Structures are given as C-alpha cells and as structure tokens.
mmCIF file of C-alpha atoms and ligand atoms in Angstrom:
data_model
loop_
_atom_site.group_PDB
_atom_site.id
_atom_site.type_symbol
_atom_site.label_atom_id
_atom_site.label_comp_id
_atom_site.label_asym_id
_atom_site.label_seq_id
_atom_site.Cartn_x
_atom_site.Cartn_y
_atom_site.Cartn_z
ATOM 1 C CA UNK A 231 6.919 -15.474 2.759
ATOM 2 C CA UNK A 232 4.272 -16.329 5.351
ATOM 3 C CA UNK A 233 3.778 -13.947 8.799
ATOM 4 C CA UNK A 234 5.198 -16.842 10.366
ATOM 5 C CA UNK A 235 8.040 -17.201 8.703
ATOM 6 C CA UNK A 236 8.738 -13.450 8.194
ATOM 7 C CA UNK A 237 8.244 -13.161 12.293
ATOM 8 C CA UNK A 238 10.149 -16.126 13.012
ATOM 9 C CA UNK A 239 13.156 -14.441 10.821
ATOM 10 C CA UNK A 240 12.856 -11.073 12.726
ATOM 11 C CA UNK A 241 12.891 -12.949 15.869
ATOM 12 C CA UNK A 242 16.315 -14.745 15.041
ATOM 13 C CA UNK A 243 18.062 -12.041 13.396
ATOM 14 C CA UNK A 244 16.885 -9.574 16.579
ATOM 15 C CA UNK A 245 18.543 -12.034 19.011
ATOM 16 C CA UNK A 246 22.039 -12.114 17.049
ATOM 17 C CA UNK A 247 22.044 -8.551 16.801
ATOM 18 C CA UNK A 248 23.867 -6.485 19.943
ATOM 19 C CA UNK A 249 22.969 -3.131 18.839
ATOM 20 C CA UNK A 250 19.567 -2.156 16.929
ATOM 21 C CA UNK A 251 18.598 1.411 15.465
ATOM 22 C CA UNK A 252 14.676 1.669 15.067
ATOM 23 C CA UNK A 253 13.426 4.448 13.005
ATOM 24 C CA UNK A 254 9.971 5.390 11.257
ATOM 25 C CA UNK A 255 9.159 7.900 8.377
ATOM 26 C CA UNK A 256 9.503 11.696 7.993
ATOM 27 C CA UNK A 257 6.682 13.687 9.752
ATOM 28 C CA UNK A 258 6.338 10.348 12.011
ATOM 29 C CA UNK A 259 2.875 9.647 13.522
ATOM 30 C CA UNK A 260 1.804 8.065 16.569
ATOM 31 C CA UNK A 261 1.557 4.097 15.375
ATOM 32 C CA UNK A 262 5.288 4.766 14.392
ATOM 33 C CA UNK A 263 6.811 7.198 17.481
ATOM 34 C CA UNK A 264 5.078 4.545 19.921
ATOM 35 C CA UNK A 265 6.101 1.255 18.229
ATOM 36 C CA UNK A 266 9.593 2.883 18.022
ATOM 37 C CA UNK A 267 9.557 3.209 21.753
ATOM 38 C CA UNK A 268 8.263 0.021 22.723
ATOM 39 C CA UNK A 269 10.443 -1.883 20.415
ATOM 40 C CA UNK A 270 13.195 -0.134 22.248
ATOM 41 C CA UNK A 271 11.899 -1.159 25.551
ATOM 42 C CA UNK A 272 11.149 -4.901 24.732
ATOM 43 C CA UNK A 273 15.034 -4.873 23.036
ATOM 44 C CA UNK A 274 16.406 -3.616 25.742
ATOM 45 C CA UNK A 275 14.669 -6.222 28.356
ATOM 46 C CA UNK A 276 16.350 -8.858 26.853
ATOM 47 C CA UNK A 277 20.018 -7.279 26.858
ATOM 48 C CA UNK A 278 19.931 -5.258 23.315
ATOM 49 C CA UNK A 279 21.119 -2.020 23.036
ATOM 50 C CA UNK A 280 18.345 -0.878 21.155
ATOM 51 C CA UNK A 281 17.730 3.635 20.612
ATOM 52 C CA UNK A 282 14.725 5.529 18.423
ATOM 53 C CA UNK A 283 16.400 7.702 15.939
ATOM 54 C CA UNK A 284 14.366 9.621 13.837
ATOM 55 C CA UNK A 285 14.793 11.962 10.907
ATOM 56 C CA UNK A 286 12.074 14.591 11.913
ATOM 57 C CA UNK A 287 11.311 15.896 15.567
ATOM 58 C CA UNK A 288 8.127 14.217 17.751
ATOM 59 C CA UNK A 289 5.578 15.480 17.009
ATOM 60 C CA UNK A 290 2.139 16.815 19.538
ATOM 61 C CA UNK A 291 1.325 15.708 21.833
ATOM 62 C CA UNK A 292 3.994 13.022 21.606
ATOM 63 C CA UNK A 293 6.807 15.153 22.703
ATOM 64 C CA UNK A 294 5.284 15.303 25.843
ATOM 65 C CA UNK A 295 5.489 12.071 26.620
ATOM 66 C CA UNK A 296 8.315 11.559 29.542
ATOM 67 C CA UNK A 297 10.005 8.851 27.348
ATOM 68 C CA UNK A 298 10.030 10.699 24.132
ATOM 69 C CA UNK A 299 13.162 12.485 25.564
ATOM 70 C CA UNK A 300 14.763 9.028 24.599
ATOM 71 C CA UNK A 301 14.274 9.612 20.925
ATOM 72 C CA UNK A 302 17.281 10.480 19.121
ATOM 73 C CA UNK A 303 16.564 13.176 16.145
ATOM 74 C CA UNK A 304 18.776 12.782 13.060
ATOM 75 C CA UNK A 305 20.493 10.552 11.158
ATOM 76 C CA UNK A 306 21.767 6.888 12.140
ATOM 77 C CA UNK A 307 25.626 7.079 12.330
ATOM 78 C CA UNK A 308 26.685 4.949 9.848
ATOM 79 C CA UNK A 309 28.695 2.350 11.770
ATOM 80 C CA UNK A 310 28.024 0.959 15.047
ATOM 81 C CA UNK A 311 24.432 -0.730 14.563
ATOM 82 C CA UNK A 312 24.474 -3.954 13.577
ATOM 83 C CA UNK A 313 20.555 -4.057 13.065
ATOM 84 C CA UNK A 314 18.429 -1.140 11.354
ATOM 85 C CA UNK A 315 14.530 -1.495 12.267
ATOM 86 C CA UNK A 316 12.572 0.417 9.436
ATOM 87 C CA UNK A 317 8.606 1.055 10.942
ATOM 88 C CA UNK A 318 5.917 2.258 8.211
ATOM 89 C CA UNK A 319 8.718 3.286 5.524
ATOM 90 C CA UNK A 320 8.042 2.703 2.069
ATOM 91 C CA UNK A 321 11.251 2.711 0.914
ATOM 92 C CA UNK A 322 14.790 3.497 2.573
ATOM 93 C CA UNK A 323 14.099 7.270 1.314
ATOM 94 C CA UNK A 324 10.812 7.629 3.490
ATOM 95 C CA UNK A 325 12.732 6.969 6.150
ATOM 96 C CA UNK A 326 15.068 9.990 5.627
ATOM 97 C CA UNK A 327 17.770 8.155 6.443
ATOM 98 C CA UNK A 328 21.454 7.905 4.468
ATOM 99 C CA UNK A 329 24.164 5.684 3.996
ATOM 100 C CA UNK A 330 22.325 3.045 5.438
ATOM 101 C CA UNK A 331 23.310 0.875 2.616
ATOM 102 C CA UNK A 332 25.420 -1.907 4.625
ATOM 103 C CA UNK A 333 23.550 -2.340 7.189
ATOM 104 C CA UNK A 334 20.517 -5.135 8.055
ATOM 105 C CA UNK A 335 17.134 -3.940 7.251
ATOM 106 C CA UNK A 336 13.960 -4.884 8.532
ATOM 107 C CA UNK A 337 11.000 -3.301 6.887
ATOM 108 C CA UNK A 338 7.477 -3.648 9.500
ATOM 109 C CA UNK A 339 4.575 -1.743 7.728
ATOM 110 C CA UNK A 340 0.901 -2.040 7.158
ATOM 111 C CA UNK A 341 0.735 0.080 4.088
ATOM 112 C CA UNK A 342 -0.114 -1.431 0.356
ATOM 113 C CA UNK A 343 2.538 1.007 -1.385
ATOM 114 C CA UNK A 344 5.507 -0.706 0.101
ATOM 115 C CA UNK A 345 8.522 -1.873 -1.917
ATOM 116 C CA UNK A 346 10.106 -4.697 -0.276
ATOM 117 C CA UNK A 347 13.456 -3.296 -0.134
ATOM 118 C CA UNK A 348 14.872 -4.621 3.117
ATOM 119 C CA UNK A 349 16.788 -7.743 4.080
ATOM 120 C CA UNK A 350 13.306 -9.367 6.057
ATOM 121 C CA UNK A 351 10.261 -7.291 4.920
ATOM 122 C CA UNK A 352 7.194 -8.024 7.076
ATOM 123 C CA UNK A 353 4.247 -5.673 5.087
ATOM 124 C CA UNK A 354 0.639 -6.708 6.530
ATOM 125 C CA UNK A 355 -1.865 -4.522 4.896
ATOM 126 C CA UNK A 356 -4.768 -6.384 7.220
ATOM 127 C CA UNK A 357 -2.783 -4.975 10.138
ATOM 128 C CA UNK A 358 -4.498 -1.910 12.051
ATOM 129 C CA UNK A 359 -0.872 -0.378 13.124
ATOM 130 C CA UNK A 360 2.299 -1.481 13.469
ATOM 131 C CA UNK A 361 1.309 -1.591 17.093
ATOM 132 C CA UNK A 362 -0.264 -4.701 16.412
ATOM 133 C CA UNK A 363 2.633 -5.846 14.586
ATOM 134 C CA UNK A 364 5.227 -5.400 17.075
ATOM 135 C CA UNK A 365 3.252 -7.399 19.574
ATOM 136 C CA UNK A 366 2.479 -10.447 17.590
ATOM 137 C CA UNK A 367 6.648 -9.652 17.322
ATOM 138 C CA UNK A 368 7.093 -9.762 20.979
ATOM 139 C CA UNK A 369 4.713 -12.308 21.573
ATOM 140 C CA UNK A 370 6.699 -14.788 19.318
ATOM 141 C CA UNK A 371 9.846 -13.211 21.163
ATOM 142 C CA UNK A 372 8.541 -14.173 24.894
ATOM 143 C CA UNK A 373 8.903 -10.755 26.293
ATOM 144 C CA UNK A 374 7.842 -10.073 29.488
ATOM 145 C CA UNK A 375 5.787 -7.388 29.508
ATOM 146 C CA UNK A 376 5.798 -3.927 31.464
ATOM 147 C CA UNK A 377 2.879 -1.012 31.460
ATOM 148 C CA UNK A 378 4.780 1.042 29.768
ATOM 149 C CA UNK A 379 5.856 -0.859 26.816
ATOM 150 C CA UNK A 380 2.124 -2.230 26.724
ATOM 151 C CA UNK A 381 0.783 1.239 27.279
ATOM 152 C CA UNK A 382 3.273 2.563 24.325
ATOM 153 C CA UNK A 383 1.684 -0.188 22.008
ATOM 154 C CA UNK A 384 -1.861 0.150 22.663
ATOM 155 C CA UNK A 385 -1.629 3.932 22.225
ATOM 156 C CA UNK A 386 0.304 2.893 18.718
ATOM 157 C CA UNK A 387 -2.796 1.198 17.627
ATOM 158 C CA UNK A 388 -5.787 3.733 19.388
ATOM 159 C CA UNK A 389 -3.982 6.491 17.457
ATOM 160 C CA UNK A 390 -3.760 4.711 13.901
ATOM 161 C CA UNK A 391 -7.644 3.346 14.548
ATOM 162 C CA UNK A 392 -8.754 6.899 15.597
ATOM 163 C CA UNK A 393 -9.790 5.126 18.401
ATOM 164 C CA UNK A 394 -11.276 1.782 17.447
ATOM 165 C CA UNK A 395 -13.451 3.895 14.599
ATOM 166 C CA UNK A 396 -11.587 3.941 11.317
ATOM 167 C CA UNK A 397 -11.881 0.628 8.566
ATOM 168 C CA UNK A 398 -8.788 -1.089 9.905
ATOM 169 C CA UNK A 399 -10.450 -2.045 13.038
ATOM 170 C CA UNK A 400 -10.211 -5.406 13.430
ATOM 171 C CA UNK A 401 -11.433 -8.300 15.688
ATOM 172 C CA UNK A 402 -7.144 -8.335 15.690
ATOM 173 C CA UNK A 403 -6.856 -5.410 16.576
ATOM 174 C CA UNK A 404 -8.788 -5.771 19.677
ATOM 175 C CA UNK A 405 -7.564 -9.139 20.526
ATOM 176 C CA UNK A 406 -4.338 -7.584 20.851
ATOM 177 C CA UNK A 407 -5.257 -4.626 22.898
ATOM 178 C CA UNK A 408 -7.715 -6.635 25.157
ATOM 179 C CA UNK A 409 -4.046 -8.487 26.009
ATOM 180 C CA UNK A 410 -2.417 -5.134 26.207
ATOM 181 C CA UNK A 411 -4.662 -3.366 28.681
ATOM 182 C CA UNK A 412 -4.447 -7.111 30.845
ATOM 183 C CA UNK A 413 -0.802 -6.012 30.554
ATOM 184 C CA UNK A 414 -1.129 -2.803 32.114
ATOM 185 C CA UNK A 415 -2.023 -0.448 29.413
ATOM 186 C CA UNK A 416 -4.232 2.224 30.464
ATOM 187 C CA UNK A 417 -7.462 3.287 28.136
ATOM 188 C CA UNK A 418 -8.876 6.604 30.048
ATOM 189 C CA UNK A 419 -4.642 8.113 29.978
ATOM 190 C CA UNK A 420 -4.266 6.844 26.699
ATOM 191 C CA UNK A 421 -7.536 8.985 25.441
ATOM 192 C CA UNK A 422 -7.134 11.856 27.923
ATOM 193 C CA UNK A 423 -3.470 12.142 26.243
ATOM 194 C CA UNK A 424 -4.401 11.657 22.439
ATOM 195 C CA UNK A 425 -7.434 13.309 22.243
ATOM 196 C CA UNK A 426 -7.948 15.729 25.281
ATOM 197 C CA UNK A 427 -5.023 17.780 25.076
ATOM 198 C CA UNK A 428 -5.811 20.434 22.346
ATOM 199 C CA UNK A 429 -4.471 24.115 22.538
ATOM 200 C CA UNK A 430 -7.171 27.116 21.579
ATOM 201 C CA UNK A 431 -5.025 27.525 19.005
ATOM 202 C CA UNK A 432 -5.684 24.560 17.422
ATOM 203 C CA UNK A 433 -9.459 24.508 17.680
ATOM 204 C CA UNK A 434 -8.962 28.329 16.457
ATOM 205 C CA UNK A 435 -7.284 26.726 13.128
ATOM 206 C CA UNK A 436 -10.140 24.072 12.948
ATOM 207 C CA UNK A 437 -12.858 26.422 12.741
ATOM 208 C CA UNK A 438 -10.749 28.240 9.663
ATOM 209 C CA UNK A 439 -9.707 25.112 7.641
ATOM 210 C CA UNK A 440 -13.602 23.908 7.973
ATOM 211 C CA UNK A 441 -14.495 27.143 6.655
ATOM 212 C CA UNK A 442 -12.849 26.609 3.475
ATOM 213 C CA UNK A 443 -15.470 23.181 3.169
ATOM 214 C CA UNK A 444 -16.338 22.831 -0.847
ATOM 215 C CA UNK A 445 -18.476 19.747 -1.756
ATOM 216 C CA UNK A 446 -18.617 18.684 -4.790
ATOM 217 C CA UNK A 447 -22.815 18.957 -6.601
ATOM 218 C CA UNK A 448 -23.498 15.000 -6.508
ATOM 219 C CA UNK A 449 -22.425 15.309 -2.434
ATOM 220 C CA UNK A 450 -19.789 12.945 -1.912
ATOM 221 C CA UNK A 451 -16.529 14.432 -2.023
ATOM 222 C CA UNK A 452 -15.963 17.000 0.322
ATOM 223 C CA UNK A 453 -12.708 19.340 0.107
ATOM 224 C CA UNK A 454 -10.573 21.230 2.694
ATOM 225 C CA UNK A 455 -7.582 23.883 2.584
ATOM 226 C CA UNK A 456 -5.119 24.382 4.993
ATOM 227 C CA UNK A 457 -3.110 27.339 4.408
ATOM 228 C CA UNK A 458 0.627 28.284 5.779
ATOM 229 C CA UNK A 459 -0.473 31.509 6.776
ATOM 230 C CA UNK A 460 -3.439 30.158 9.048
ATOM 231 C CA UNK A 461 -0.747 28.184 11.217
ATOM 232 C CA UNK A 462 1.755 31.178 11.171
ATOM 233 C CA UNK A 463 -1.167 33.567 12.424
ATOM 234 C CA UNK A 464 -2.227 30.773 15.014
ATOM 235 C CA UNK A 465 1.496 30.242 16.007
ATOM 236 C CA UNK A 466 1.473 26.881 14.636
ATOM 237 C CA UNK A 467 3.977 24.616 13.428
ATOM 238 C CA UNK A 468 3.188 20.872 12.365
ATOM 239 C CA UNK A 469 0.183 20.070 13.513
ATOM 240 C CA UNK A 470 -1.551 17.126 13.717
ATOM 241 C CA UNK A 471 -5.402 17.566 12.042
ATOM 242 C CA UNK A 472 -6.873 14.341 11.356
ATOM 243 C CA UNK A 473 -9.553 15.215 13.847
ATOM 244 C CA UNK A 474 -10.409 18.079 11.219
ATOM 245 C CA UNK A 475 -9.999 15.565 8.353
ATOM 246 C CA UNK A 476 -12.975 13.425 10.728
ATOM 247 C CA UNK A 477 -15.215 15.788 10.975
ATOM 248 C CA UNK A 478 -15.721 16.623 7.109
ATOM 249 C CA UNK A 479 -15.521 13.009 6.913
ATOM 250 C CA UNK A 480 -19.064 12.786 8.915
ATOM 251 C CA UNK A 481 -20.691 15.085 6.747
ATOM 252 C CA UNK A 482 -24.001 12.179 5.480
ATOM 253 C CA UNK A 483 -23.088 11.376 2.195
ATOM 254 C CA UNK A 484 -19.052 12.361 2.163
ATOM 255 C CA UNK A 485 -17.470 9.422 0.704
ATOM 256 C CA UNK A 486 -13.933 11.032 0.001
ATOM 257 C CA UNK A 487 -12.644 13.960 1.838
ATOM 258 C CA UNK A 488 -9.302 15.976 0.059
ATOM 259 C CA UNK A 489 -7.396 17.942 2.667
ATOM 260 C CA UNK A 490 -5.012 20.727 0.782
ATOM 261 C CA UNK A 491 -1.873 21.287 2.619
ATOM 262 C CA UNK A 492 -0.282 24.110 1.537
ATOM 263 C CA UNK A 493 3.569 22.990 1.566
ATOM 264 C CA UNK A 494 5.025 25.886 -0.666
ATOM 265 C CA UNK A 495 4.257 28.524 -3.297
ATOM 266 C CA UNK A 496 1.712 26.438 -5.313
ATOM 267 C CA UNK A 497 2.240 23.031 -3.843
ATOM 268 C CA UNK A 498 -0.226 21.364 -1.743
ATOM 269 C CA UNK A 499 0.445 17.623 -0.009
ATOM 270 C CA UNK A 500 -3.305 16.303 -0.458
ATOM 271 C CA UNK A 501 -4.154 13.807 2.208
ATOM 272 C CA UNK A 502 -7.342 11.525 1.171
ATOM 273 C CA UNK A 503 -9.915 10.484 3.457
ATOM 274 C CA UNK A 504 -12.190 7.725 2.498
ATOM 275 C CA UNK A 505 -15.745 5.441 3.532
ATOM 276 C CA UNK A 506 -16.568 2.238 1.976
ATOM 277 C CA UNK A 507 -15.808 0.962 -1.311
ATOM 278 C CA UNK A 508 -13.877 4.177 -2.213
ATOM 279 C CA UNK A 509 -10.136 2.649 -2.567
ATOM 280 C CA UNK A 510 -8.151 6.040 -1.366
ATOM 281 C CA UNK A 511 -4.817 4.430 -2.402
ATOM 282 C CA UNK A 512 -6.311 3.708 -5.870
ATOM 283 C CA UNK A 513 -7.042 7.049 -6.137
ATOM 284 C CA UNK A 514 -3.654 8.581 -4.856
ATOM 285 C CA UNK A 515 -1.851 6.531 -6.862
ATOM 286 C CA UNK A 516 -3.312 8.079 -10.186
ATOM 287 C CA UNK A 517 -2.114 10.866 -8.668
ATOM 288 C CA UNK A 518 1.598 9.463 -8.379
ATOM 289 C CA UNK A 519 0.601 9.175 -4.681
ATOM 290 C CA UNK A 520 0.044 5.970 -2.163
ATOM 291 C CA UNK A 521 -1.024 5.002 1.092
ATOM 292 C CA UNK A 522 -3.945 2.645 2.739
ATOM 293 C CA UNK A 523 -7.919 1.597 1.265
ATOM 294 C CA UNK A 524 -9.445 4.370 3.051
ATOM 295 C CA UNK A 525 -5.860 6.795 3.933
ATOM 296 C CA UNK A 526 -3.908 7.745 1.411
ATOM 297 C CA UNK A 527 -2.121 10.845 -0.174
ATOM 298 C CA UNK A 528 -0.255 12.781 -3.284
ATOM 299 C CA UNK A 529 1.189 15.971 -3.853
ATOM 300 C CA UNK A 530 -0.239 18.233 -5.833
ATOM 301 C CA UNK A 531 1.220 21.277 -8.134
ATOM 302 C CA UNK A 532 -0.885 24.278 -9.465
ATOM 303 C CA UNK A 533 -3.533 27.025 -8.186
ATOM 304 C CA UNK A 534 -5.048 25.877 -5.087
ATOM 305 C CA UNK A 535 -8.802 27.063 -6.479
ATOM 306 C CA UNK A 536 -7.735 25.632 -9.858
ATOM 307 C CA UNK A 537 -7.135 21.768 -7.874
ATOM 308 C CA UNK A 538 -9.775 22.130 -6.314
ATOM 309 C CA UNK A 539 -11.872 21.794 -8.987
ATOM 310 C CA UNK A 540 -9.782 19.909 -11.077
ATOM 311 C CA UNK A 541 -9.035 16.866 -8.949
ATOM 312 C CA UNK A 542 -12.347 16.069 -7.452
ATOM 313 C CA UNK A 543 -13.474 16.048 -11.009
ATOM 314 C CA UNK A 544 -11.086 13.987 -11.995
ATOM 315 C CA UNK A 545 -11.585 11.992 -9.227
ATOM 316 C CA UNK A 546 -15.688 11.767 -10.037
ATOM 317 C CA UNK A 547 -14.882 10.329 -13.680
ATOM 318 C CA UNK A 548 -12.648 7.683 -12.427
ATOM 319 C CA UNK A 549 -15.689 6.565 -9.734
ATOM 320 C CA UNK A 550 -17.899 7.159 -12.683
ATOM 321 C CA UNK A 551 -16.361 4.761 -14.366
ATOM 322 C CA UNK A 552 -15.284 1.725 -12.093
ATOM 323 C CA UNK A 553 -19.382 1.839 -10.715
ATOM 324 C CA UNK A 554 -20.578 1.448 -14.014
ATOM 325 C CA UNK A 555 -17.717 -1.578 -14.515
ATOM 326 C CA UNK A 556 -18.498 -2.979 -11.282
ATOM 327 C CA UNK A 557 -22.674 -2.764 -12.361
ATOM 328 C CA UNK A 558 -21.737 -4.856 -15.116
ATOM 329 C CA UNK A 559 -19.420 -7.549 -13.171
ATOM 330 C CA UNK A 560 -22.642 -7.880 -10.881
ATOM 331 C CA UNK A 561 -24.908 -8.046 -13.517
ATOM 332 C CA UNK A 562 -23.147 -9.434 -16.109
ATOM 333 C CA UNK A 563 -25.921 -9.833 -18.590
ATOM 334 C CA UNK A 564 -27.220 -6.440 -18.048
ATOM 335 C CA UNK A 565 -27.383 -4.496 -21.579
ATOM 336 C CA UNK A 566 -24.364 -2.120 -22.021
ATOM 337 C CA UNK A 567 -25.024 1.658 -22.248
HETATM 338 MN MN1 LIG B 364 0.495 3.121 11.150
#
C-alpha cells in the first residue's frame, strides 16, 4: 500500500468513526504524547469525540504541559470506541493495551521493527516523527489549524529530531514545520520547554552516569551505566536522558554509544546510539532487540561489568565483519584475505 492510499484510508475510516481512542507505547516519549494530543485536537475540530489514553503516566517535562491533564492513564475500556489510533507501537502489546481485539486499529509509526498488525497500518521509516505523519494526516483531512495543535506537532517532531540534529532530519521534516510555525507554532517556547527546564537533580545524575564512560581500545564504541540507586539517591523516577546519551555520542570518533539501564537485579534495557553507516537496529536486533538506523534498543541479562565487555565485543566482530564484506562489494576484484 502506497502513503497515499494508506492516508486516504485513515482519512475515510476517521470520518465514519464517532468516537476515537489514541494511544502510544509504554514509557511514551514526546513524538508520541504530542501527536496523541494533537490528533485529539484536530478530531475533535471536526465533531469526533476523540481522548489520549495511555498505559504509562506523562512523562518530564510533558506533564507540565496545561493540556497533558487531558490524557487519560490506563487502559481503553473495552466498548465504547469505535476507532483505536495506535502511535509508534510495534505491536498491540507495546501499546500495553488489552482486549482491544474487536476494535479498528490504525497503526502510525516510523520505526523499521513494526509488524503490521492493525486494520490500516501506515509505517514510514523515512518519517522524522509521527509528528510529521499526523500532519501530512491532517493536511489530507483539511483541518483548520490552531497554535496549539500546530505547536503540539512541531514539538512532536523537535523532540524526536533532538532538535533538527539527529539522522532523520529531513528536507520533510522541515517542510512540515516551516508550515507549522506559519501556523502558529512557537520555536523559542518549544526549546525553552524541551530543553531548558532541567532540575539540579538531573544534571547531578548526568555528571554520575558520564562517569561510568568505558570506550572500547579501537575508540568507537563508547559505553554508559545508569544505575537504580543513582536515581533513588537523586530522588529520581523515569527520567528522560537522551541529552546524556548526546553527549557521549560527541565524543570524536564514537560511532555507537550503549546506555545500561539498570531495570532489575541483573537486567539492564540497553538503548543504542548510533553515527553513520552503523545500522543500530541491525545491531539490536542480534540482540533480540529493534528500533530505528541510528536508535535502537535490547534488553540485556547478566553482570553489568560482565556486558559491558561482552557486548561491545560482540558488537566489534559483527562491524568487523560487514566492513570487510562491504570492502569487497566496493572492490569486488580486490584479493580475499
Ligand atoms: Mn517517534
């Protein structure tokens, strides 16, 4: 199915439908809290009753945005919506969501790993959030536009870009918010709000989860631990640390950063950071993992200094291995060694 088609679909079923339930994955992010929002704004402007209802609580510094008190936390009662709108879930499960099973799915991600599970699945890896998504959606739909929903939308993508910096950055993606600040959306809040509101605390727990900083001896994959006790100390709950995951990142040379989250006794969630030609979803998927080219993640059992070492070594043989391939494929009369 083309985007057309897929958007044209959406489009149709969303004007049949009376009452639609949008919902993104566990531990949701900003690209999914504020599409979620604006979808429910630009539903309800043409007559929908449209809510947010997510598994897991908003997240900082999204729960301080005024409308984020609209977001219902929980489960989606299993009658009375006629339309379920999945953002950046996988599968049903990512979603955290039960008994969902009669009810009209549409699936909107920009993720690879994605297993086309709904009734209309719209998956566009090229897109830079599913910011960008729901406009092109609204677009098609004729919506007319407010600030707010604009301002929701362009802070979707900012936040999923790291502000216009990370690989998914696309001519797109700024087509879409050059039409989205015209519409009211305003840059200087959006950045003051996403990336000027840190607590001491958390620049306290940066300082200690850059402290734990291995590198690996050929200098491109850098590794960094976050430990439950270092947000319990700090006062810390879930916290939102790709700015840490940036920084090692800009280390010259760092072509893959690991961040360890401790989850449990022994069990780390390993987020994966990458530049270039380093596929991070490749990489997490050996690892029974998934995610984007250059953001992905797995979990991870064992020893924390034990994985470590383990993984970026595994992790070194596998690059090892496709550069000499990908030598050859350039060169393909080059002799074999
Ligand atoms: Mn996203």
């Amino acid at each position: 199915m083309t985007r057309n088609e897929a958007v044209s679909l959406i489009r149709d079923k969303i004007l049949e439908s009376r009452r639609i339930a949008i919902t993104s994955h566990l531990r949701p992010d900003g690209d999914s809290i504020c599409t979620g929002l604006a979808l429910e704004g630009m539903f309800r402007r043409i007559g929908k009753q449209a809510r947010v209802i997510n598994h897991d609580p908003t997240p900082y510094p999204f729960c301080h945005m005024p409308e984020a008190g609209r977001i219902r936390i929980g489960q989606i009662p299993p009658r009375g919506y006629d339309l379920i709108i999945l953002l950046e879930c996988a599968n049903v499960e990512r979603s955290g969501m039960k008994n969902l099973g009669r009810i009209f799915k549409i699936n909107i991600d920009h993720h690879y790993s994605n297993d086309h599970y709904a009734d209309i699945n719209w998956v566009e890896p090229e897109a830079a959030a599913v910011g960008e998504m729901a406009f092109l959606l609204g677009e098609r739909m004729g919506i007319r536009w407010t600030p707010e929903i604009a301002g929701h939308l362009y802070c979707a993508v900012v936040s999923d870009t790291g502000s216009f910096q990370f690989s998914n950055t696309t001519a797109r993606a700024f087509e879409v918010c050059h039409k989205l600040v015209k519409l009211g959306a305003s840059p200087i809040k959006t950045t003051e709000f996403l990336f000027n509101t840190n607590s001491p605390e958390k620049i306290k727990l940066l300082a200690q989860v850059l402290s734990t900083l291995q590198i690996n001896r050929q200098g491109h994959i850098a590794t960094i631990a976050m430990f439950k006790k270092n947000l319990e100390a700090l006062g810390l709950k879930e916290i939102d640390t790709e700015d840490i995951m940036t920084l090692a990142r800009s280390i010259q040379g760092i072509e893959i950063v690991l961040f360890f989250k401790e989850m449990g006794r022994d069990k780390f969630r390993v987020s994966i950071r990458s530049k270039g030609k380093v596929n991070a979803a490749a990489i997490a998927e050996l690892f029974d993992g998934g995610g984007h080219v250059h953001a992905a993640g797995f979990t991870a059992i064992g020893r924390h200094e034990r994985l470590t070492k383990e993984i970026p070594r595994k992790i070194e043989a596998i690059l090892k291995k496709e550069r000499r391939f990908s030598r050859k494929e350039e060169h393909p009369s080059a002799p074999t060694d």
